[in-house]
mmCIF file with all atom_site columns, C-alpha atoms in Angstrom:
data_model
loop_
_atom_site.group_PDB
_atom_site.id
_atom_site.type_symbol
_atom_site.label_atom_id
_atom_site.label_alt_id
_atom_site.label_comp_id
_atom_site.label_asym_id
_atom_site.label_entity_id
_atom_site.label_seq_id
_atom_site.pdbx_PDB_ins_code
_atom_site.Cartn_x
_atom_site.Cartn_y
_atom_site.Cartn_z
_atom_site.occupancy
_atom_site.B_iso_or_equiv
_atom_site.pdbx_formal_charge
_atom_site.auth_seq_id
_atom_site.auth_comp_id
_atom_site.auth_asym_id
_atom_site.auth_atom_id
_atom_site.pdbx_PDB_model_num
ATOM 1  C CA . MET T 1 1  ? -9.592  -47.811 45.599  1.00 84.00 ? 1  MET T CA 1
ATOM 2  C CA . GLU T 1 2  ? -12.429 -45.801 43.794  1.00 91.00 ? 2  GLU T CA 1
ATOM 3  C CA . LEU T 1 3  ? -11.104 -42.633 45.148  1.00 89.00 ? 3  LEU T CA 1
ATOM 4  C CA . LYS T 1 4  ? -7.502  -43.382 43.691  1.00 89.00 ? 4  LYS T CA 1
ATOM 5  C CA . ASP T 1 5  ? -9.093  -44.480 40.360  1.00 90.00 ? 5  ASP T CA 1
ATOM 6  C CA . SER T 1 6  ? -11.105 -41.259 40.504  1.00 92.00 ? 6  SER T CA 1
ATOM 7  C CA . LEU T 1 7  ? -8.064  -39.118 40.985  1.00 94.00 ? 7  LEU T CA 1
ATOM 8  C CA . MET T 1 8  ? -5.894  -41.078 38.491  1.00 95.00 ? 8  MET T CA 1
ATOM 9  C CA . GLU T 1 9  ? -8.764  -40.335 35.779  1.00 95.00 ? 9  GLU T CA 1
ATOM 10 C CA . ILE T 1 10 ? -8.847  -36.623 36.965  1.00 96.00 ? 10 ILE T CA 1
ATOM 11 C CA . LYS T 1 11 ? -5.048  -36.599 36.604  1.00 96.00 ? 11 LYS T CA 1
ATOM 12 C CA . ALA T 1 12 ? -5.286  -38.286 33.232  1.00 96.00 ? 12 ALA T CA 1
ATOM 13 C CA . SER T 1 13 ? -7.794  -35.558 32.112  1.00 97.00 ? 13 SER T CA 1
ATOM 14 C CA . LEU T 1 14 ? -5.846  -32.621 33.232  1.00 97.00 ? 14 LEU T CA 1
ATOM 15 C CA . MET T 1 15 ? -2.649  -34.134 31.496  1.00 98.00 ? 15 MET T CA 1
ATOM 16 C CA . GLU T 1 16 ? -4.812  -34.141 28.336  1.00 97.00 ? 16 GLU T CA 1
ATOM 17 C CA . LEU T 1 17 ? -6.016  -30.680 29.106  1.00 98.00 ? 17 LEU T CA 1
ATOM 18 C CA . LYS T 1 18 ? -2.369  -29.488 29.578  1.00 98.00 ? 18 LYS T CA 1
ATOM 19 C CA . ASP T 1 19 ? -1.579  -31.185 26.278  1.00 97.00 ? 19 ASP T CA 1
ATOM 20 C CA . SER T 1 20 ? -4.375  -29.422 24.533  1.00 98.00 ? 20 SER T CA 1
ATOM 21 C CA . LEU T 1 21 ? -3.413  -26.206 26.012  1.00 98.00 ? 21 LEU T CA 1
ATOM 22 C CA . MET T 1 22 ? 0.135   -26.682 24.647  1.00 98.00 ? 22 MET T CA 1
ATOM 23 C CA . GLU T 1 23 ? -1.088  -27.336 21.145  1.00 98.00 ? 23 GLU T CA 1
ATOM 24 C CA . LEU T 1 24 ? -3.131  -24.365 21.480  1.00 98.00 ? 24 LEU T CA 1
ATOM 25 C CA . LYS T 1 25 ? -0.029  -22.286 22.557  1.00 98.00 ? 25 LYS T CA 1
ATOM 26 C CA . ALA T 1 26 ? 1.766   -23.596 19.653  1.00 98.00 ? 26 ALA T CA 1
ATOM 27 C CA . SER T 1 27 ? -0.887  -22.898 17.442  1.00 98.00 ? 27 SER T CA 1
ATOM 28 C CA . LEU T 1 28 ? -1.243  -19.285 18.703  1.00 98.00 ? 28 LEU T CA 1
ATOM 29 C CA . MET T 1 29 ? 2.363   -18.693 18.402  1.00 98.00 ? 29 MET T CA 1
ATOM 30 C CA . GLU T 1 30 ? 2.396   -19.626 14.679  1.00 98.00 ? 30 GLU T CA 1
ATOM 31 C CA . PHE T 1 31 ? -0.679  -17.508 13.971  1.00 98.00 ? 31 PHE T CA 1
ATOM 32 C CA . LYS T 1 32 ? 1.361   -14.651 15.839  1.00 98.00 ? 32 LYS T CA 1
ATOM 33 C CA . ALA T 1 33 ? 4.298   -15.243 13.372  1.00 98.00 ? 33 ALA T CA 1
ATOM 34 C CA . SER T 1 34 ? 1.915   -15.295 10.367  1.00 98.00 ? 34 SER T CA 1
ATOM 35 C CA . LEU T 1 35 ? 0.378   -12.029 11.626  1.00 98.00 ? 35 LEU T CA 1
ATOM 36 C CA . MET T 1 36 ? 3.814   -10.632 11.757  1.00 98.00 ? 36 MET T CA 1
ATOM 37 C CA . GLU T 1 37 ? 4.769   -11.541 8.290   1.00 98.00 ? 37 GLU T CA 1
ATOM 38 C CA . LEU T 1 38 ? 1.414   -10.372 7.088   1.00 98.00 ? 38 LEU T CA 1
ATOM 39 C CA . LYS T 1 39 ? 2.309   -6.798  8.867   1.00 98.00 ? 39 LYS T CA 1
ATOM 40 C CA . ASP T 1 40 ? 5.640   -6.737  7.352   1.00 98.00 ? 40 ASP T CA 1
ATOM 41 C CA . SER T 1 41 ? 4.041   -7.441  3.833   1.00 98.00 ? 41 SER T CA 1
ATOM 42 C CA . LEU T 1 42 ? 1.637   -4.814  4.415   1.00 98.00 ? 42 LEU T CA 1
ATOM 43 C CA . MET T 1 43 ? 4.497   -2.177  5.547   1.00 98.00 ? 43 MET T CA 1
ATOM 44 C CA . GLU T 1 44 ? 6.338   -3.254  2.365   1.00 98.00 ? 44 GLU T CA 1
ATOM 45 C CA . PHE T 1 45 ? 3.159   -2.747  0.509   1.00 98.00 ? 45 PHE T CA 1
ATOM 46 C CA . LYS T 1 46 ? 2.324   0.766   1.984   1.00 98.00 ? 46 LYS T CA 1
ATOM 47 C CA . ASP T 1 47 ? 6.190   1.866   1.279   1.00 98.00 ? 47 ASP T CA 1
ATOM 48 C CA . SER T 1 48 ? 5.757   0.977   -2.407  1.00 98.00 ? 48 SER T CA 1
ATOM 49 C CA . LEU T 1 49 ? 2.424   2.765   -2.557  1.00 98.00 ? 49 LEU T CA 1
ATOM 50 C CA . MET T 1 50 ? 4.082   5.917   -1.178  1.00 98.00 ? 50 MET T CA 1
ATOM 51 C CA . GLU T 1 51 ? 7.125   5.570   -3.867  1.00 98.00 ? 51 GLU T CA 1
ATOM 52 C CA . PHE T 1 52 ? 4.246   5.016   -6.384  1.00 98.00 ? 52 PHE T CA 1
ATOM 53 C CA . LYS T 1 53 ? 2.496   8.339   -5.351  1.00 98.00 ? 53 LYS T CA 1
ATOM 54 C CA . GLY T 1 54 ? 6.003   10.051  -5.459  1.00 98.00 ? 54 GLY T CA 1
ATOM 55 C CA . SER T 1 55 ? 6.409   9.228   -8.776  1.00 98.00 ? 55 SER T CA 1
ATOM 56 C CA . LEU T 1 56 ? 3.006   10.185  -9.767  1.00 98.00 ? 56 LEU T CA 1
ATOM 57 C CA . MET T 1 57 ? 3.316   13.515  -8.278  1.00 98.00 ? 57 MET T CA 1
ATOM 58 C CA . GLU T 1 58 ? 6.601   13.947  -10.132 1.00 98.00 ? 58 GLU T CA 1
ATOM 59 C CA . LEU T 1 59 ? 4.639   12.772  -13.270 1.00 98.00 ? 59 LEU T CA 1
ATOM 60 C CA . LYS T 1 60 ? 1.850   15.621  -12.479 1.00 97.00 ? 60 LYS T CA 1
ATOM 61 C CA . ALA T 1 61 ? 4.426   18.272  -11.947 1.00 97.00 ? 61 ALA T CA 1
ATOM 62 C CA . SER T 1 62 ? 6.155   17.378  -15.261 1.00 96.00 ? 62 SER T CA 1
ATOM 63 C CA . LEU T 1 63 ? 2.673   17.492  -16.946 1.00 96.00 ? 63 LEU T CA 1
ATOM 64 C CA . MET T 1 64 ? 2.080   20.862  -15.687 1.00 95.00 ? 64 MET T CA 1
ATOM 65 C CA . GLU T 1 65 ? 5.259   22.165  -16.942 1.00 94.00 ? 65 GLU T CA 1
ATOM 66 C CA . PHE T 1 66 ? 4.701   20.644  -20.181 1.00 94.00 ? 66 PHE T CA 1
ATOM 67 C CA . LYS T 1 67 ? 1.331   22.122  -20.297 1.00 92.00 ? 67 LYS T CA 1
ATOM 68 C CA . GLY T 1 68 ? 2.740   25.558  -19.487 1.00 90.00 ? 68 GLY T CA 1
ATOM 69 C CA . SER T 1 69 ? 5.415   25.430  -22.040 1.00 90.00 ? 69 SER T CA 1
ATOM 70 C CA . LEU T 1 70 ? 2.580   24.069  -24.557 1.00 88.00 ? 70 LEU T CA 1
ATOM 71 C CA . SER T 1 71 ? 0.466   27.231  -23.796 1.00 86.00 ? 71 SER T CA 1
ATOM 72 C CA . ARG T 1 72 ? 3.524   29.525  -24.331 1.00 84.00 ? 72 ARG T CA 1
ATOM 73 C CA . GLU T 1 73 ? 4.496   27.678  -27.461 1.00 84.00 ? 73 GLU T CA 1
ATOM 74 C CA . ILE T 1 74 ? 0.918   28.082  -28.975 1.00 86.00 ? 74 ILE T CA 1
ATOM 75 C CA . LYS T 1 75 ? 0.717   31.723  -27.970 1.00 81.00 ? 75 LYS T CA 1
ATOM 76 C CA . ILE T 1 76 ? 4.074   32.350  -30.104 1.00 82.00 ? 76 ILE T CA 1
ATOM 77 C CA . PHE T 1 77 ? 2.763   30.264  -32.734 1.00 80.00 ? 77 PHE T CA 1
ATOM 78 C CA . THR T 1 78 ? -0.674  32.027  -32.676 1.00 82.00 ? 78 THR T CA 1
ATOM 79 C CA . VAL T 1 79 ? 1.119   35.489  -32.653 1.00 77.00 ? 79 VAL T CA 1
ATOM 80 C CA . SER T 1 80 ? 3.438   34.297  -35.570 1.00 81.00 ? 80 SER T CA 1
ATOM 81 C CA . ALA T 1 81 ? 0.699   32.988  -37.619 1.00 78.00 ? 81 ALA T CA 1
ATOM 82 C CA . ILE T 1 82 ? -1.486  36.092  -37.321 1.00 81.00 ? 82 ILE T CA 1
ATOM 83 C CA . ALA T 1 83 ? 1.187   38.636  -37.392 1.00 75.00 ? 83 ALA T CA 1
ATOM 84 C CA . PRO T 1 84 ? 1.435   38.582  -41.389 1.00 78.00 ? 84 PRO T CA 1
ATOM 85 C CA . PHE T 1 85 ? -2.369  38.848  -41.635 1.00 74.00 ? 85 PHE T CA 1
ATOM 86 C CA . ALA T 1 86 ? -2.567  41.482  -39.201 1.00 69.00 ? 86 ALA T CA 1
ATOM 87 C CA . LYS T 1 87 ? 0.065   43.583  -40.710 1.00 66.00 ? 87 LYS T CA 1
ATOM 88 C CA . HIS T 1 88 ? -1.603  42.975  -44.151 1.00 68.00 ? 88 HIS T CA 1
ATOM 89 C CA . ILE T 1 89 ? -5.020  44.337  -42.542 1.00 71.00 ? 89 ILE T CA 1
ATOM 90 C CA . VAL T 1 90 ? -3.311  47.255  -40.909 1.00 66.00 ? 90 VAL T CA 1
ATOM 91 C CA . GLU T 1 91 ? -1.515  48.147  -44.024 1.00 66.00 ? 91 GLU T CA 1
ATOM 92 C CA . LYS T 1 92 ? -5.068  48.405  -46.065 1.00 59.00 ? 92 LYS T CA 1
#
């Protein structure tokens, strides 16, 4: 009878272990799902950053173009502003 009782206790312990393992499996599956959601969010964030980088590159190009245009305009203005004085000096 003691052997049977011991075997029943072992069986009960094994069933508890099985239940615990099933709960662990369920928790791990939920954790995996959370990780997948995090991965998706990070990929979306990465895509947003890449779009932002593209926008910054376009802004940089526009600013460089503006800088070049401004430089040309300053040269034209400088020449236009100095020309009358230079002409006056040359005439003297």
